Short mmCIF file of C-alpha atoms and ligand atoms in Angstrom, two decimals:
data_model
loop_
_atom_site.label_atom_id
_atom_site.label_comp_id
_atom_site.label_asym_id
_atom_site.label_seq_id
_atom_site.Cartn_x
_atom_site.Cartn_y
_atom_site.Cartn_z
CA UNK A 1 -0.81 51.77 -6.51
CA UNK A 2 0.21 50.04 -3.57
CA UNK A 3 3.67 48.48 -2.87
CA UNK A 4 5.14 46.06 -0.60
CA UNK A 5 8.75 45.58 0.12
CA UNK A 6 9.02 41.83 0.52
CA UNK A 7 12.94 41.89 0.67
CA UNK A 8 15.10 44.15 1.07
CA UNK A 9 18.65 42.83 0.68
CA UNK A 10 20.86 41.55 -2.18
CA UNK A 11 21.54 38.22 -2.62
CA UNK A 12 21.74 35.77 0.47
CA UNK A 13 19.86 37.71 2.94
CA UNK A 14 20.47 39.68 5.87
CA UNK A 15 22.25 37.80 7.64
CA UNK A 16 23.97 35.97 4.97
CA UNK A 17 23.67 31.97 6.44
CA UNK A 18 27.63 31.51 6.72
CA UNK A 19 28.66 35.14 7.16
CA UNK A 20 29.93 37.15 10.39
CA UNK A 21 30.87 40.46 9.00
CA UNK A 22 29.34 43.00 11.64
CA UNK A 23 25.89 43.62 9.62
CA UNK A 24 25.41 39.61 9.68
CA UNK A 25 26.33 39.52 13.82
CA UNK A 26 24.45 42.23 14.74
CA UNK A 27 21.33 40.64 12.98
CA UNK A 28 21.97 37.56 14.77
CA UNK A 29 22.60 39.61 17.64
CA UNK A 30 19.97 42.20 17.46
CA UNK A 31 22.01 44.94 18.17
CA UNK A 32 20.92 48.34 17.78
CA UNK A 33 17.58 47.63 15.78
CA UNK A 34 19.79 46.17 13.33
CA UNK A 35 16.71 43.97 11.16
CA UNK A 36 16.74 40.45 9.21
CA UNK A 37 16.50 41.32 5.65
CA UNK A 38 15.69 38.92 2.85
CA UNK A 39 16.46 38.81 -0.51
CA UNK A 40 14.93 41.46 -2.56
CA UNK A 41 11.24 41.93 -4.20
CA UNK A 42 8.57 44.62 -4.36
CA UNK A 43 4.61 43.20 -4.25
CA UNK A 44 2.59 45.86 -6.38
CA UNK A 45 -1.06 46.07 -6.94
CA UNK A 46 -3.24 48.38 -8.81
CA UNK A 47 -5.87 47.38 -6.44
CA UNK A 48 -4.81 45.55 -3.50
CA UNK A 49 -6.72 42.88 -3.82
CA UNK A 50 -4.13 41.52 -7.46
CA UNK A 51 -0.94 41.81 -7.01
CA UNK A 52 2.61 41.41 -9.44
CA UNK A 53 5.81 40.86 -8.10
CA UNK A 54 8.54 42.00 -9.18
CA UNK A 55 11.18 39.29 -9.16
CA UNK A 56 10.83 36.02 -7.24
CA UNK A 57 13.28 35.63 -4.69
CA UNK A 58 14.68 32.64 -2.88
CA UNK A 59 13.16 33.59 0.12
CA UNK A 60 9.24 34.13 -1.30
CA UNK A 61 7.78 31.14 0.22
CA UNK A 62 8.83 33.06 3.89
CA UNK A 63 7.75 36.76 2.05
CA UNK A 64 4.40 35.15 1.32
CA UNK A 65 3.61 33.94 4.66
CA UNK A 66 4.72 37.47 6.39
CA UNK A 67 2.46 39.36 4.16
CA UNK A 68 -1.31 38.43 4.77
CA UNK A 69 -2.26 40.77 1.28
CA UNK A 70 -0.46 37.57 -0.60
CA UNK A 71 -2.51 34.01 1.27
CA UNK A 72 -4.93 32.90 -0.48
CA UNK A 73 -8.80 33.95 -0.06
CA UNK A 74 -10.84 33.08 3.08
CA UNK A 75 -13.59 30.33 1.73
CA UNK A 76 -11.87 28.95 -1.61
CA UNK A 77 -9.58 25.62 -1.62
CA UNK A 78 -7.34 26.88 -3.86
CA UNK A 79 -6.01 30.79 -4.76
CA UNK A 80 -3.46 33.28 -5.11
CA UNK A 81 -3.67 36.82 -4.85
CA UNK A 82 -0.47 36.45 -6.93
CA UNK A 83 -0.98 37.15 -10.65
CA UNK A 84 2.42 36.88 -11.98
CA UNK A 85 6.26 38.21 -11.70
CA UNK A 86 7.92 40.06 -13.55
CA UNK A 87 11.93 40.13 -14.02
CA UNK A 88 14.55 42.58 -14.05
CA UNK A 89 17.46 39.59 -14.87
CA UNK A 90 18.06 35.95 -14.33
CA UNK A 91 20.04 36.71 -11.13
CA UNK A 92 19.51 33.67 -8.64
CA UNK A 93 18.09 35.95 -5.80
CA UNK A 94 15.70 37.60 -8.23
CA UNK A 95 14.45 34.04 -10.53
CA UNK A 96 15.20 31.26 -7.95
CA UNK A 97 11.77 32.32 -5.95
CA UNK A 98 9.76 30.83 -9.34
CA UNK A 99 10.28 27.53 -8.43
CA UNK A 100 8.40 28.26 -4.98
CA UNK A 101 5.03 29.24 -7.14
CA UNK A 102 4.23 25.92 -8.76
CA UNK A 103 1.75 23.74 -7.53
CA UNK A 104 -0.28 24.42 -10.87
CA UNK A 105 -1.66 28.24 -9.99
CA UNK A 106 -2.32 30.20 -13.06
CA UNK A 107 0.22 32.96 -13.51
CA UNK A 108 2.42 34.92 -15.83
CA UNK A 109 6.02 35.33 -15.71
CA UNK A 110 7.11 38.60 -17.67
CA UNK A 111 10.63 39.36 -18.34
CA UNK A 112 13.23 40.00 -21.21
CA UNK A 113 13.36 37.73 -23.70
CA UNK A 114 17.18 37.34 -23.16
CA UNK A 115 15.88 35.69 -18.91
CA UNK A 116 12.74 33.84 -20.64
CA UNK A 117 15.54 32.40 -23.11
CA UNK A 118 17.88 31.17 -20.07
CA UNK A 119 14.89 30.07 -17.96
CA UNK A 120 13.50 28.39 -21.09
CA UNK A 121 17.13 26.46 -21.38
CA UNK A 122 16.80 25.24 -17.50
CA UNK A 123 14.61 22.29 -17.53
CA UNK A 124 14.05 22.89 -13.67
CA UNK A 125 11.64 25.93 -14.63
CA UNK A 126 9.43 23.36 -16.07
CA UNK A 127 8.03 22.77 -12.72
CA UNK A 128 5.99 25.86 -13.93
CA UNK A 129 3.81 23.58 -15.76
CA UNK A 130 3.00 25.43 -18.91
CA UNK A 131 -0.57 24.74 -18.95
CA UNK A 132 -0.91 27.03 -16.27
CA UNK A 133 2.33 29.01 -16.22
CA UNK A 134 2.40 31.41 -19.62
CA UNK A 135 5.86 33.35 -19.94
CA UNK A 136 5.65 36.63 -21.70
CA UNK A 137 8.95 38.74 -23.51
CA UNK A 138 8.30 42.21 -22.41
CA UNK A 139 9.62 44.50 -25.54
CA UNK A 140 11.77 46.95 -24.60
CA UNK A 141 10.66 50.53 -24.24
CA UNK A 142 7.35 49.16 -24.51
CA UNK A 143 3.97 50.51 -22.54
CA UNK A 144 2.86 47.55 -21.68
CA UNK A 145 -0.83 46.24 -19.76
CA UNK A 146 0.31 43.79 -17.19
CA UNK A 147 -2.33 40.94 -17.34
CA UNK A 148 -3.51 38.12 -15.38
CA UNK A 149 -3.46 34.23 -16.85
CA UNK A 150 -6.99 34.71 -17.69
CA UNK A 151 -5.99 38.11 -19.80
CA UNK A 152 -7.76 40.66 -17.38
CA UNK A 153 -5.93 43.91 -17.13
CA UNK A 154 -6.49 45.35 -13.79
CA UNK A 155 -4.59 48.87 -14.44
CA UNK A 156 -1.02 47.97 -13.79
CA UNK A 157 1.53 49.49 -16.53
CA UNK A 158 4.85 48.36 -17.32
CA UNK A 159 7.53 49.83 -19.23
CA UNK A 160 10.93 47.47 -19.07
CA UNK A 161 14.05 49.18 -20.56
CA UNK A 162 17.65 48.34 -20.25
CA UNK A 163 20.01 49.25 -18.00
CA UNK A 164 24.03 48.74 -17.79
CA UNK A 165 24.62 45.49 -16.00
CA UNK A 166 25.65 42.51 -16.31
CA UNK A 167 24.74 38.70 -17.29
CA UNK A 168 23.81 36.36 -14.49
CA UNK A 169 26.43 35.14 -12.77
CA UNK A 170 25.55 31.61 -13.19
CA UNK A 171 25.59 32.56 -17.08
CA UNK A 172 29.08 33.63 -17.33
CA UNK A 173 30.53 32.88 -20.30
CA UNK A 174 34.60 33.37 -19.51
CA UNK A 175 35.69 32.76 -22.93
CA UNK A 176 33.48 36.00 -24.24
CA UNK A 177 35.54 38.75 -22.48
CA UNK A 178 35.46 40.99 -19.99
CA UNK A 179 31.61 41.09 -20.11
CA UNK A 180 30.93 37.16 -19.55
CA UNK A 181 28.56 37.82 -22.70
CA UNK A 182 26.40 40.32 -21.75
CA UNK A 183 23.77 41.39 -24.02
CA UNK A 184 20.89 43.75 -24.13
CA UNK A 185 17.91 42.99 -22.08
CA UNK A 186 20.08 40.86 -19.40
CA UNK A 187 18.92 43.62 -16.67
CA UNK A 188 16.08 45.56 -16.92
CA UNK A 189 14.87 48.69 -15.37
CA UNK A 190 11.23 48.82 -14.44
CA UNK A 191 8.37 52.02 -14.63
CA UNK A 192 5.53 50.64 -12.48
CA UNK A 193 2.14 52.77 -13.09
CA UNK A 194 -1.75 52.86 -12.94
CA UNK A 195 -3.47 53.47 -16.08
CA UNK A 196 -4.40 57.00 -16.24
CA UNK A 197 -1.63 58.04 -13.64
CA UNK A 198 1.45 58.30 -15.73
CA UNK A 199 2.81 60.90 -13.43
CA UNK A 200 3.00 58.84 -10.35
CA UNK A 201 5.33 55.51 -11.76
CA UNK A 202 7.45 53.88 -9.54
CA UNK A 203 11.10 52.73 -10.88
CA UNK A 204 12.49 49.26 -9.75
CA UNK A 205 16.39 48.92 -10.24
CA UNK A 206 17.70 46.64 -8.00
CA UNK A 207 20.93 46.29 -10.54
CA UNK A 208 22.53 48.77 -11.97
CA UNK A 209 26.07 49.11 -13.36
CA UNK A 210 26.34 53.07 -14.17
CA UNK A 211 24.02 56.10 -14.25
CA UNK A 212 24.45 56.92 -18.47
CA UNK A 213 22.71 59.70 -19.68
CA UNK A 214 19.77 57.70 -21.06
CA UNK A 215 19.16 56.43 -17.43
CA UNK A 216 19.64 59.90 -15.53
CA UNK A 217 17.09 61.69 -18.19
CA UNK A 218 14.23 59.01 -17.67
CA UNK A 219 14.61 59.59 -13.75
CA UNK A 220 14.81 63.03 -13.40
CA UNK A 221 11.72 64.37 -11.38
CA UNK A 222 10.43 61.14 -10.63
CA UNK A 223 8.44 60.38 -7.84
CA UNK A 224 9.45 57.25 -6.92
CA UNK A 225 13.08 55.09 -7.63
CA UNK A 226 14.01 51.70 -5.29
CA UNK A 227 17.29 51.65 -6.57
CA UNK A 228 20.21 49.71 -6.41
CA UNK A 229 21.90 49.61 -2.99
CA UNK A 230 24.30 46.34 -3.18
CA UNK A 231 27.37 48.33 -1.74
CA UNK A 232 28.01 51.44 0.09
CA UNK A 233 32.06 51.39 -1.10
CA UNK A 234 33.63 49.47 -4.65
CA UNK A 235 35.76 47.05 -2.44
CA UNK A 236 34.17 46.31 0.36
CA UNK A 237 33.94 42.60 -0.12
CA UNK A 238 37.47 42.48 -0.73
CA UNK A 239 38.82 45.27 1.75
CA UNK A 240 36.30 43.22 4.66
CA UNK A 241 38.17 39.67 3.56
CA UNK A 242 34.94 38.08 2.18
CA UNK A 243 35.70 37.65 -1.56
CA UNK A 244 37.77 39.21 -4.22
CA UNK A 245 34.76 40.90 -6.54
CA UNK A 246 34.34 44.55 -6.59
CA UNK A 247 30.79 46.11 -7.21
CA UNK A 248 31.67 46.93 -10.50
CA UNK A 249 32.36 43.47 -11.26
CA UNK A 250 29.16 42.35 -10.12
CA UNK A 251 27.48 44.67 -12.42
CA UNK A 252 26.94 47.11 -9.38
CA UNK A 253 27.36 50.68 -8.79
CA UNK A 254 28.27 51.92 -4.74
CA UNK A 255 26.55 54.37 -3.09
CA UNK A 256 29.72 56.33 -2.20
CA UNK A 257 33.05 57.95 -4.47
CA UNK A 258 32.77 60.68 -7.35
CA UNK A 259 30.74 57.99 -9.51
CA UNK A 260 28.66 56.82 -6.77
CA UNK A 261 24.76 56.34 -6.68
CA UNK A 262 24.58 59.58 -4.18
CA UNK A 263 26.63 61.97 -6.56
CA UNK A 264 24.58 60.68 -9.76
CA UNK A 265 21.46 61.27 -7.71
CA UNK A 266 22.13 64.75 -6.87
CA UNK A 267 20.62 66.41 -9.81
CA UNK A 268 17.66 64.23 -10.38
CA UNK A 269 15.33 65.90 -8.34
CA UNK A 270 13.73 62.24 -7.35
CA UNK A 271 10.88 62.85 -4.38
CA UNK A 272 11.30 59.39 -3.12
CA UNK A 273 14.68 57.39 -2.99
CA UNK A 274 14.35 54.08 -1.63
CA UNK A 275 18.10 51.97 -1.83
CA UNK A 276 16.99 48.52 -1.99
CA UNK A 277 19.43 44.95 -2.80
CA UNK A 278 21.27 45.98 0.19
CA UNK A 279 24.51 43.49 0.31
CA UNK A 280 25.21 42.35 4.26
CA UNK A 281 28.37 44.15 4.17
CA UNK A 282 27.19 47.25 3.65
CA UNK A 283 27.35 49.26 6.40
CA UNK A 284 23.69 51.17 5.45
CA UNK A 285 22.18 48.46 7.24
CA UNK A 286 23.92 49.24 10.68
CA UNK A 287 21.12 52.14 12.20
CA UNK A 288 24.19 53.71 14.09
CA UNK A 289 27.00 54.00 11.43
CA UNK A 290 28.10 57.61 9.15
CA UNK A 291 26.87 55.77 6.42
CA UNK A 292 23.92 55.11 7.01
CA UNK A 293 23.50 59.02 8.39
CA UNK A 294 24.82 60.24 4.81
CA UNK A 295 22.97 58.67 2.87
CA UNK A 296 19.65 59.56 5.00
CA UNK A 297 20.84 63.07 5.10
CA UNK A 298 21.32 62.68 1.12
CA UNK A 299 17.80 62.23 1.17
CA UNK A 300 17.62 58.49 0.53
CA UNK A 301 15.56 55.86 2.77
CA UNK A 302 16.96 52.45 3.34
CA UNK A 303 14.44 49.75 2.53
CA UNK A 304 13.12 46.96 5.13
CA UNK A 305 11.05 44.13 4.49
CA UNK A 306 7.35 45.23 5.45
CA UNK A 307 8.18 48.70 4.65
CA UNK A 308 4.97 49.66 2.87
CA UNK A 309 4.58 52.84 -0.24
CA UNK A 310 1.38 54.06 -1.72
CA UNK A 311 1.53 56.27 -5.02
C1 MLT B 426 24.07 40.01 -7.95
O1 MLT B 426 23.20 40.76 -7.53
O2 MLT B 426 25.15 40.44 -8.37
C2 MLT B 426 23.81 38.56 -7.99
O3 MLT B 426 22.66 38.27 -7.26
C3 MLT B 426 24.98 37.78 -7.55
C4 MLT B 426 24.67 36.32 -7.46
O4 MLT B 426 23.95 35.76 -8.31
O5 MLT B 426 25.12 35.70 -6.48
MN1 MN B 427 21.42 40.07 -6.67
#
């Protein structure tokens, strides 16, 4: 399996257009090696030549054009090396990227059936004209044979389960409590895999509220995890002046503290820990800061776009 990193940071990019905390500046800047970083999405393909992505950011139409394995074939008027996406939630940075794919190509959009419902409710996903555009529930828990429009299976394996998190923010629902409404199936954890090569899946959480048991089991030993890496502290939106929301109220575990994405690693005996969804204020992204040294010396690799895995 091959895998592309077409973005690397949470939502709003690296730098974030009206933001000057110091990740944003020394972007502009280019201080220290200090990289642009758009919105996050993995590219995976079973062959290279078909590829799935895995959640359609805002910035796609710029991910497509930097990634060569995604134009369309030399010698044919029309094509897409792009089969389909396939959702973890209905975030904006993770869905908004859809609207970049029509122009009538065939594809498939898997996801929960909790996103399809919301996209199905937005008219402005109709620009997917159905005709060409099939949307497909995943079930939960599910092996399932990620196809092409025209049905051909070319190897990829998905399993989609749930993970703690939280509703889209644009889905709030104030008057349902402290969890906006938040159901089953609103974010999704992904197991990537080739047919016949079980043993070498790749896991795609870009969102995660909590390591529970169930979560921390299914991980253990695996070879592969991009995992959530909005914030490397709770409060640092709040403690840096740029908004009052804490991780956890996001629907976001930190890297750091007692409950932190480091500590719940430490047991899991993951080969490969890619932190991926990286907010602009998280000081990860500056390639000169502690933080970024812990978390390197933890083991963990900080994802760029371009950055480039084969399994
Ligand atoms: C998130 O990751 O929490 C969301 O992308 C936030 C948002 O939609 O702005
Ligand atoms: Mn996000």
């Amino acid at each position: 399996m091959r895998v592309l990193v077409l973005g690397s940071a949470a939502g709003g990019g690296s730098p974030q257009w009206n933001c000057n905390c110091a990740v944003s500046q020394a972007v502009r800047t280019s201080t220290n090696g200090v990289r642009p970083r758009t919105q996050s999405s993995l590219a995976v393909s079973s062959d290279g030549e078909n590829w799935f992505l895995l959640n359609a950011s805002p910035d796609l139409g710029e991910q497509i054009k930097a990634n060569p394995a995604l134009h369309p074939k030399q010698g044919t008027l029309r094509h897409s090396p792009i089969q389909g996406v396939i959702l973890t939630n209905g975030d904006v940075d993770h869905v908004a990227g859809l609207l970049v794919l029509r122009e009538s190509q065939p594809l498939v959009v898997y996801g929960s059936q909790r996103v399809l419902g919301f996209l199905a409710t937005n008219s402005i996903f109709n620009v997917l004209n159905p005709d060409y555009v099939r949307r497909q529930p995943l079930v939960l828990g599910e092996p399932t044979p990620v196809a092409s429009h025209d049905g051909k299976h070319d190897g990829l394996m998905i399993e989609a389960f749930a993970v703690p998190g939280k509703i889209a923010l644009w889905l709030e629902d104030t008057s349902k409590g402290g969890d906006f409404g938040t159901e089953e199936g609103d974010t999704i954890a992904l197991r990537v895999w080739v047919d016949g090569a079980e043993d070498q899946a790749l896991y795609y959480i870009p969102g995660c509220a909590a390591m529970d048991d169930s979560l921390a089991q299914r991980l253990k030993g695996a070879p592969l995890v991009f995992f959530d890496g909005t914030l490397w502290q709770d409060d640092e939106m709040v403690k840096a002046g740029l908004g009052t929301k804490t991780g956890a109220r996001m629907g976001h575990m930190s890297q750091s503290g007692d409950k932190g994405t480091l500590a719940a690693f430490q047991d899991l005996d993951v080969k490969r820990k890619i932190l991926i969804h990286i907010n602009t204020t998280n000081p990860i992204l500056l390639t000169d800061s502690p933080e970024r040294r812990h978390v390197e010396q933890q083991g963990w690799e900080v994802a760029y776009d371009g950055m480039e895995v084969a399994l």
